[in-house]
Amino acid sequence: MVIYTVTIEDDGSSYRCFESQTLLEGMESLGKKGIPVGCRGGGCGVCKVQVLTGSYTKRVMSREHISESDEAQGCVLACRVRPTSPIDLRVVGAMKKNVCRAVEPSGVPSLST
Amino acid sequence: MAMTGVLRPGHAQLRVLDMDESVKFYTDVMGLVETGRDASGRVYFKTRAERDHNSIVLRRADRAGLDFFAYKVLNKATLEELDGKLKAYGVVTERIPAGEMLETGERVRFQIPTGHTIELYAEKTDVGNGMTYNDPEVDVVDGKGIRPIRMDHALLYGGDIDGSRKLFEEVLGFNLVERVKLEDGATDLAVWLTCSAKAHDLAMVRHSEDNKLHHVAFQLASWEQVLRAADIMSINRVSIDIGPTRHGITQGTTIYFFDPSGNRLETFCGGYDHYPDNHPITWSWEHVGRGIFYHDRKLNPAFLSVLT
Ligand code: FES
């Protein structure tokens, strides 16, 4: 079984991800954090990352969240991508801004992009 | 109210990213019955117990989400009457001709203030539930997948839930069953509405973006069936959001999970009966966690943020 190191540049953390797993599955199955987890189906966009170095295979992703130019710049949904080499990535996605955040105590950082 | 106007949720058309994978999921995991495919490539499903031709329609698209959600009304006269009422209320309606969807009559389509497309229709072919209308057996035969009883309701996210609620109440005869207030104690964060004696036929949550789908729900017969559904989901590596657990609101037991394109679905059981003389239940911001997830007693970030 082939396994690669995935490094999340935002906090310098890393985890090991099997070639057979998506980047999101690899992170979640080890109880790691760093990439926001949503639908795990390429539909909601919260797990959006930019791959800085490394190669991968990808499946169809929602165009609402990954434009063609995003894709050209290595922006992908972590739940739709499997590594074929060690990966360095940056987190782009976030849990979207919603009405509730607006009424939470001030000081809660806005996670909207 | 007597069931003479809007009867029940009738169909939901969902966008999927990969049709083959989705058909396999809705057939093998959900245990729905495929009832047809049309010239545009849409695939139609119903639950085994539903009698009308379809309740879930899948359309391949480059993004996930809900195209429209429809309610069946009593008959054609009711359809005409409600179209007239919608127009008088200032809503622009459009007629979709019979046959545009397989085995489905003319539809009245309109947009609600939260940006969602809603349809009303009176006719859909009764293809039966496998039982006869004369001297039927009880359907106890086990089969593949979760096999829900019916497509039950949807939860929609959008901005003007007050406007959408008023439209459903004042024009379509829905009743408010439960609501959650925001921190100010005045603004609704969420509302649950019924057109029948069910705990909900529609729910809405206030959100910064319009026309978003939170989930489409399917009814199961028992809490045990909900647990069985969870086992089937794990066997099939289905993405589970939360559950099995219980809602304080409606008191139903539940699992939130996702189809292969990231559309959230719910399998739930229970919920009380609602009659029009019942006072609506109000949840305060302080207790919203327990209201949404009765056992965890807290909201998870995905509940408010992960949408298609
Ligand atoms: S988690 Fe929803 S798109 Fe990846």
XYZ file of C-alpha atoms and ligand atoms in Angstrom:
425
model
C 0.000 0.000 0.000
C 1.347 3.374 -0.985
C 1.221 6.165 1.563
C 2.285 9.797 1.248
C 2.871 12.682 3.647
C 0.425 15.546 3.289
C 1.570 18.856 4.780
C -0.889 21.618 5.610
C 1.174 24.783 5.161
C -1.214 26.945 7.203
C -0.163 25.390 10.507
C 2.749 23.200 9.404
C 0.941 20.051 10.503
C 1.116 16.889 8.472
C -0.498 13.483 8.206
C -0.024 10.299 6.215
C -2.553 9.591 3.491
C -2.931 6.354 1.552
C -3.056 6.561 -2.221
C -6.456 4.881 -1.974
C -7.889 7.654 0.215
C -8.954 11.175 -0.572
C -6.923 13.894 1.155
C -9.946 14.531 3.393
C -10.471 10.845 4.272
C -6.805 10.485 5.123
C -6.960 13.444 7.498
C -10.260 12.428 9.103
C -9.489 8.758 9.571
C -6.512 9.665 11.757
C -8.545 12.159 13.771
C -6.474 15.035 12.385
C -7.809 18.522 11.701
C -6.906 21.420 9.481
C -9.089 21.096 6.401
C -12.777 21.855 7.086
C -14.998 18.806 6.604
C -18.424 19.090 4.994
C -20.308 16.808 2.627
C -17.294 14.734 1.498
C -18.924 14.560 -1.935
C -17.530 17.487 -3.910
C -20.742 19.496 -3.520
C -20.442 21.964 -0.649
C -16.985 23.453 -1.196
C -15.880 23.774 2.436
C -12.860 21.479 1.963
C -11.320 23.626 -0.793
C -7.504 23.566 -0.780
C -4.719 24.724 -3.056
C -2.100 22.097 -3.776
C 1.255 23.919 -3.790
C 3.425 20.915 -4.648
C 2.657 17.331 -5.481
C 0.528 15.340 -7.874
C -2.910 13.836 -7.487
C -5.902 12.327 -9.264
C -9.246 14.092 -9.056
C -12.944 13.374 -9.549
C -15.741 15.675 -10.688
C -16.166 18.689 -8.360
C -18.946 21.285 -8.120
C -18.276 24.203 -10.509
C -19.979 26.432 -7.990
C -16.864 26.062 -5.839
C -14.070 25.132 -8.249
C -13.926 27.202 -11.419
C -11.823 26.172 -14.386
C -9.207 28.755 -13.447
C -9.235 27.457 -9.842
C -8.536 24.011 -11.190
C -5.685 25.325 -13.353
C -4.105 26.822 -10.223
C -4.292 23.564 -8.297
C -7.361 24.563 -6.287
C -9.351 21.409 -5.611
C -11.801 19.905 -3.145
C -9.861 17.719 -0.727
C -12.702 15.188 -0.661
C -12.325 14.533 -4.418
C -8.544 14.237 -4.687
C -6.219 11.296 -4.045
C -2.448 11.770 -3.727
C 0.039 10.228 -6.162
C 3.027 11.901 -4.462
C 3.737 13.782 -1.223
C 1.495 16.862 -1.095
C 1.920 20.392 0.267
C -1.321 22.306 0.449
C -2.912 25.503 1.704
C -6.469 25.635 3.067
C -8.763 27.905 1.034
C -12.241 26.774 2.075
C -14.043 27.526 5.290
C -17.341 26.999 6.974
C -19.359 29.736 5.302
C -20.524 32.878 6.963
C -24.064 32.486 8.194
C -26.630 34.440 10.109
C -25.740 32.827 13.403
C -22.207 34.122 13.372
C -23.566 37.642 13.099
C -25.155 37.344 16.517
C -22.386 35.443 18.239
C -20.258 37.478 20.652
C -17.852 39.800 18.919
C -14.327 38.505 18.793
C -15.359 35.326 17.023
C -13.152 35.371 13.962
C -14.992 35.495 10.685
C -14.231 32.411 8.678
C -15.775 33.626 5.473
C -13.618 33.835 2.414
C -56.961 21.639 8.411
C -58.979 19.243 6.380
C -56.761 17.957 3.623
C -58.312 19.782 0.706
C -55.630 22.135 -0.581
C -51.943 21.282 -0.617
C -51.663 17.604 0.303
C -47.997 16.744 0.725
C -44.470 17.043 -0.645
C -44.548 15.422 -4.075
C -41.155 15.576 -5.708
C -37.680 17.004 -5.331
C -35.362 17.409 -8.323
C -31.740 17.148 -7.215
C -28.604 17.979 -9.178
C -25.897 15.313 -9.112
C -22.310 15.375 -10.353
C -22.059 11.763 -11.547
C -25.287 10.077 -12.665
C -24.139 6.448 -12.635
C -22.751 6.716 -9.125
C -25.895 8.523 -7.963
C -28.309 6.015 -9.483
C -26.403 3.228 -7.749
C -26.586 5.107 -4.443
C -30.303 5.926 -4.605
C -31.088 2.375 -5.703
C -28.743 0.169 -3.678
C -28.167 2.256 -0.542
C -31.388 4.272 -0.257
C -33.432 1.360 -1.554
C -35.559 3.524 -3.844
C -37.159 2.114 -6.980
C -36.096 3.535 -10.329
C -39.272 4.276 -12.288
C -37.976 5.849 -15.473
C -35.506 7.940 -17.463
C -36.489 10.791 -19.753
C -35.044 12.145 -22.987
C -33.039 14.791 -21.151
C -31.303 12.109 -19.085
C -33.127 12.672 -15.812
C -33.661 9.562 -13.680
C -36.852 9.110 -11.637
C -37.320 7.278 -8.347
C -39.975 6.556 -5.764
C -39.921 4.684 -2.494
C -41.407 1.252 -2.595
C -44.438 2.344 -0.546
C -45.211 5.479 -2.544
C -47.950 5.049 -5.124
C -47.238 7.975 -7.425
C -44.673 7.543 -10.196
C -41.850 9.616 -8.724
C -40.717 11.568 -5.686
C -36.997 12.003 -6.385
C -35.704 13.138 -9.765
C -31.968 13.335 -10.446
C -30.467 15.662 -13.042
C -26.789 15.572 -13.939
C -25.213 19.013 -13.593
C -21.846 20.593 -12.867
C -22.957 21.606 -9.365
C -24.955 19.899 -6.635
C -28.162 21.217 -5.082
C -31.926 21.427 -5.475
C -33.586 22.460 -8.764
C -37.103 22.565 -7.302
C -39.350 21.129 -4.612
C -42.985 20.339 -5.386
C -46.223 19.775 -3.491
C -49.158 17.730 -4.689
C -52.563 19.420 -4.407
C -55.975 17.775 -4.203
C -57.144 18.165 -7.806
C -57.001 20.364 -10.902
C -59.583 22.810 -9.553
C -57.392 23.307 -6.486
C -54.373 23.847 -8.715
C -56.222 26.584 -10.623
C -57.465 28.150 -7.409
C -54.007 28.217 -5.840
C -52.448 29.626 -9.013
C -55.026 32.424 -8.847
C -54.279 33.047 -5.172
C -50.538 33.164 -5.826
C -51.021 35.721 -8.602
C -53.346 37.810 -6.433
C -50.618 37.756 -3.754
C -48.198 39.193 -6.312
C -46.285 35.999 -7.118
C -45.303 35.403 -10.741
C -46.274 31.859 -11.723
C -45.300 29.792 -14.721
C -47.057 26.750 -16.190
C -44.930 23.709 -16.936
C -46.870 21.513 -19.351
C -47.989 18.010 -18.497
C -45.437 15.436 -19.573
C -42.397 17.695 -19.080
C -41.683 15.351 -16.205
C -42.515 11.698 -16.800
C -46.053 10.660 -15.768
C -46.637 14.070 -14.195
C -49.409 16.541 -15.006
C -49.241 20.278 -15.467
C -47.195 22.111 -12.821
C -47.475 25.633 -11.467
C -43.973 26.904 -10.788
C -42.981 29.986 -8.789
C -40.160 31.457 -6.759
C -40.448 32.117 -3.049
C -38.679 35.041 -1.323
C -35.776 32.800 -0.222
C -35.028 32.196 -3.915
C -36.169 28.587 -4.110
C -38.297 27.252 -6.951
C -41.486 25.620 -5.690
C -44.040 23.756 -7.790
C -47.641 22.649 -7.318
C -49.270 19.896 -9.344
C -52.441 17.827 -9.129
C -51.764 14.793 -11.272
C -49.151 12.071 -11.299
C -49.670 8.516 -12.492
C -50.466 6.053 -9.728
C -48.077 3.196 -10.502
C -48.867 1.514 -7.209
C -46.790 0.281 -4.312
C -46.625 -3.348 -5.359
C -49.780 -4.121 -3.366
C -53.261 -4.246 -4.825
C -56.144 -1.901 -4.069
C -58.303 -4.932 -3.369
C -57.469 -7.196 -0.442
C -53.761 -6.233 -0.209
C -51.079 -7.996 1.786
C -48.927 -6.195 4.344
C -45.610 -5.204 2.819
C -43.162 -6.896 5.169
C -40.814 -8.308 2.547
C -37.303 -7.145 3.297
C -35.227 -5.769 0.484
C -32.075 -3.990 -0.473
C -31.077 -0.730 1.117
C -32.659 1.638 3.604
C -36.104 1.527 1.945
C -37.796 4.577 3.480
C -41.572 4.902 3.567
C -41.774 8.218 1.752
C -39.990 11.379 0.737
C -41.186 13.504 3.611
C -39.983 17.124 3.680
C -37.169 19.523 2.850
C -35.172 22.073 4.835
C -34.311 25.130 2.760
C -31.793 27.881 3.570
C -32.205 31.466 2.433
C -32.461 35.111 3.482
C -36.098 36.144 3.711
C -37.608 33.208 5.580
C -40.277 35.571 6.948
C -41.490 36.289 3.426
C -41.404 32.624 2.432
C -43.220 31.592 5.629
C -45.965 34.178 5.050
C -46.464 32.954 1.492
C -46.828 29.344 2.626
C -49.145 30.333 5.489
C -51.304 32.947 3.804
C -51.584 31.543 0.276
C -50.988 27.811 0.549
C -52.593 27.150 3.944
C -49.529 25.890 5.829
C -49.372 26.161 9.643
C -46.420 27.073 11.823
C -45.444 24.130 14.053
C -42.153 25.181 15.666
C -39.720 28.059 15.453
C -36.258 28.961 16.777
C -35.551 32.555 17.764
C -32.200 34.274 17.357
C -30.397 35.922 20.257
C -32.564 39.054 19.947
C -35.601 36.967 20.917
C -37.574 38.419 17.999
C -36.063 37.246 14.717
C -36.753 33.704 13.535
C -33.610 31.700 12.845
C -35.728 28.790 11.649
C -39.344 27.739 11.141
C -41.090 24.389 10.686
C -44.334 24.393 8.703
C -46.941 21.783 7.904
C -49.701 21.509 5.312
C -51.031 18.330 6.904
C -51.062 16.677 10.302
C -47.350 15.876 10.072
C -44.837 17.675 12.280
C -43.368 19.284 9.157
C -43.771 19.387 5.407
C -41.213 22.189 5.035
C -38.566 23.828 7.191
C -36.521 26.939 6.564
C -33.405 28.433 8.157
C -32.269 32.036 7.766
C -28.989 32.182 5.889
C -26.766 34.679 4.107
C -27.190 33.034 0.686
C -30.503 32.344 -1.073
C -31.724 29.194 -2.791
C -29.697 26.716 -0.759
C -30.648 23.167 0.164
C -29.975 21.843 3.644
C -31.624 18.463 3.236
C -34.373 16.340 1.762
C -35.799 13.907 4.312
C -37.161 10.383 4.088
C -39.422 8.818 6.690
C -38.663 5.495 8.355
C -40.986 3.341 10.433
C -39.078 3.114 13.716
C -36.008 4.178 15.682
C -34.708 0.677 15.044
C -35.001 1.305 11.303
C -32.967 4.490 11.788
C -30.215 2.418 13.456
C -30.450 -0.136 10.643
C -30.038 2.731 8.165
C -26.858 3.811 9.978
C -25.442 0.295 9.600
C -26.270 0.302 5.893
C -24.560 3.683 5.559
C -21.352 2.430 7.161
C -21.363 -0.773 5.109
C -21.539 1.451 2.025
C -19.098 4.116 3.357
C -21.757 6.803 3.101
C -20.704 10.230 4.363
C -22.581 10.781 7.646
C -22.992 14.311 8.974
C -24.475 13.480 12.380
C -26.469 10.745 14.060
C -28.177 8.523 14.790
C -29.582 11.015 17.281
C -32.784 12.850 18.115
C -34.122 16.318 17.399
C -35.712 18.280 20.252
C -37.641 20.115 17.547
C -40.359 17.754 16.215
C -38.858 15.097 18.568
C -37.974 12.920 15.584
C -35.012 10.528 15.564
C -32.576 11.185 12.770
C -29.435 10.697 10.725
C -28.097 13.438 8.477
C -25.908 12.121 5.691
C -24.881 13.020 2.165
C -25.526 11.604 -1.276
C -22.446 11.081 -3.503
C -22.668 14.680 -4.807
C -22.809 16.198 -1.333
C -26.562 16.813 -1.158
C -27.604 16.291 2.450
C -30.364 13.760 3.084
C -32.107 12.742 6.295
C -33.609 9.473 7.373
C -35.879 10.114 10.314
C -38.643 8.551 12.321
C -41.264 9.943 14.643
C -42.307 13.480 15.241
C -45.698 14.196 16.702
C -48.962 14.920 14.915
C -49.880 18.544 14.454
C -53.407 19.962 14.275
C -54.243 23.554 13.392
C -55.455 24.280 16.936
C -52.025 23.371 18.389
C -49.988 26.370 19.491
C -46.623 26.658 17.768
C -43.618 25.729 19.915
C -40.901 28.358 20.279
C -37.247 27.616 21.056
C -35.015 30.338 22.453
C -31.452 30.934 21.306
C -30.255 29.657 24.671
C -31.649 26.200 23.947
C -31.082 25.962 20.193
C -28.410 23.257 20.588
C -30.793 20.944 22.441
C -33.576 21.847 20.015
C -31.621 20.773 16.958
C -29.654 17.849 18.439
C -31.302 16.630 21.626
C -28.532 14.267 22.734
C -25.429 16.310 21.833
C -27.162 19.488 23.025
C -25.022 21.612 20.722
C -25.023 22.721 17.124
C -22.308 21.332 14.928
C -20.739 23.825 12.532
C -21.772 21.700 9.552
C -25.485 22.046 10.391
C -25.374 25.786 9.731
C -22.703 25.929 7.039
C -22.585 22.851 4.827
C -25.143 23.275 2.064
C -25.609 22.636 -1.624
S -16.470 18.343 1.947
Fe -18.041 19.185 0.660
S -16.942 19.551 -1.150
Fe -15.480 18.473 0.049
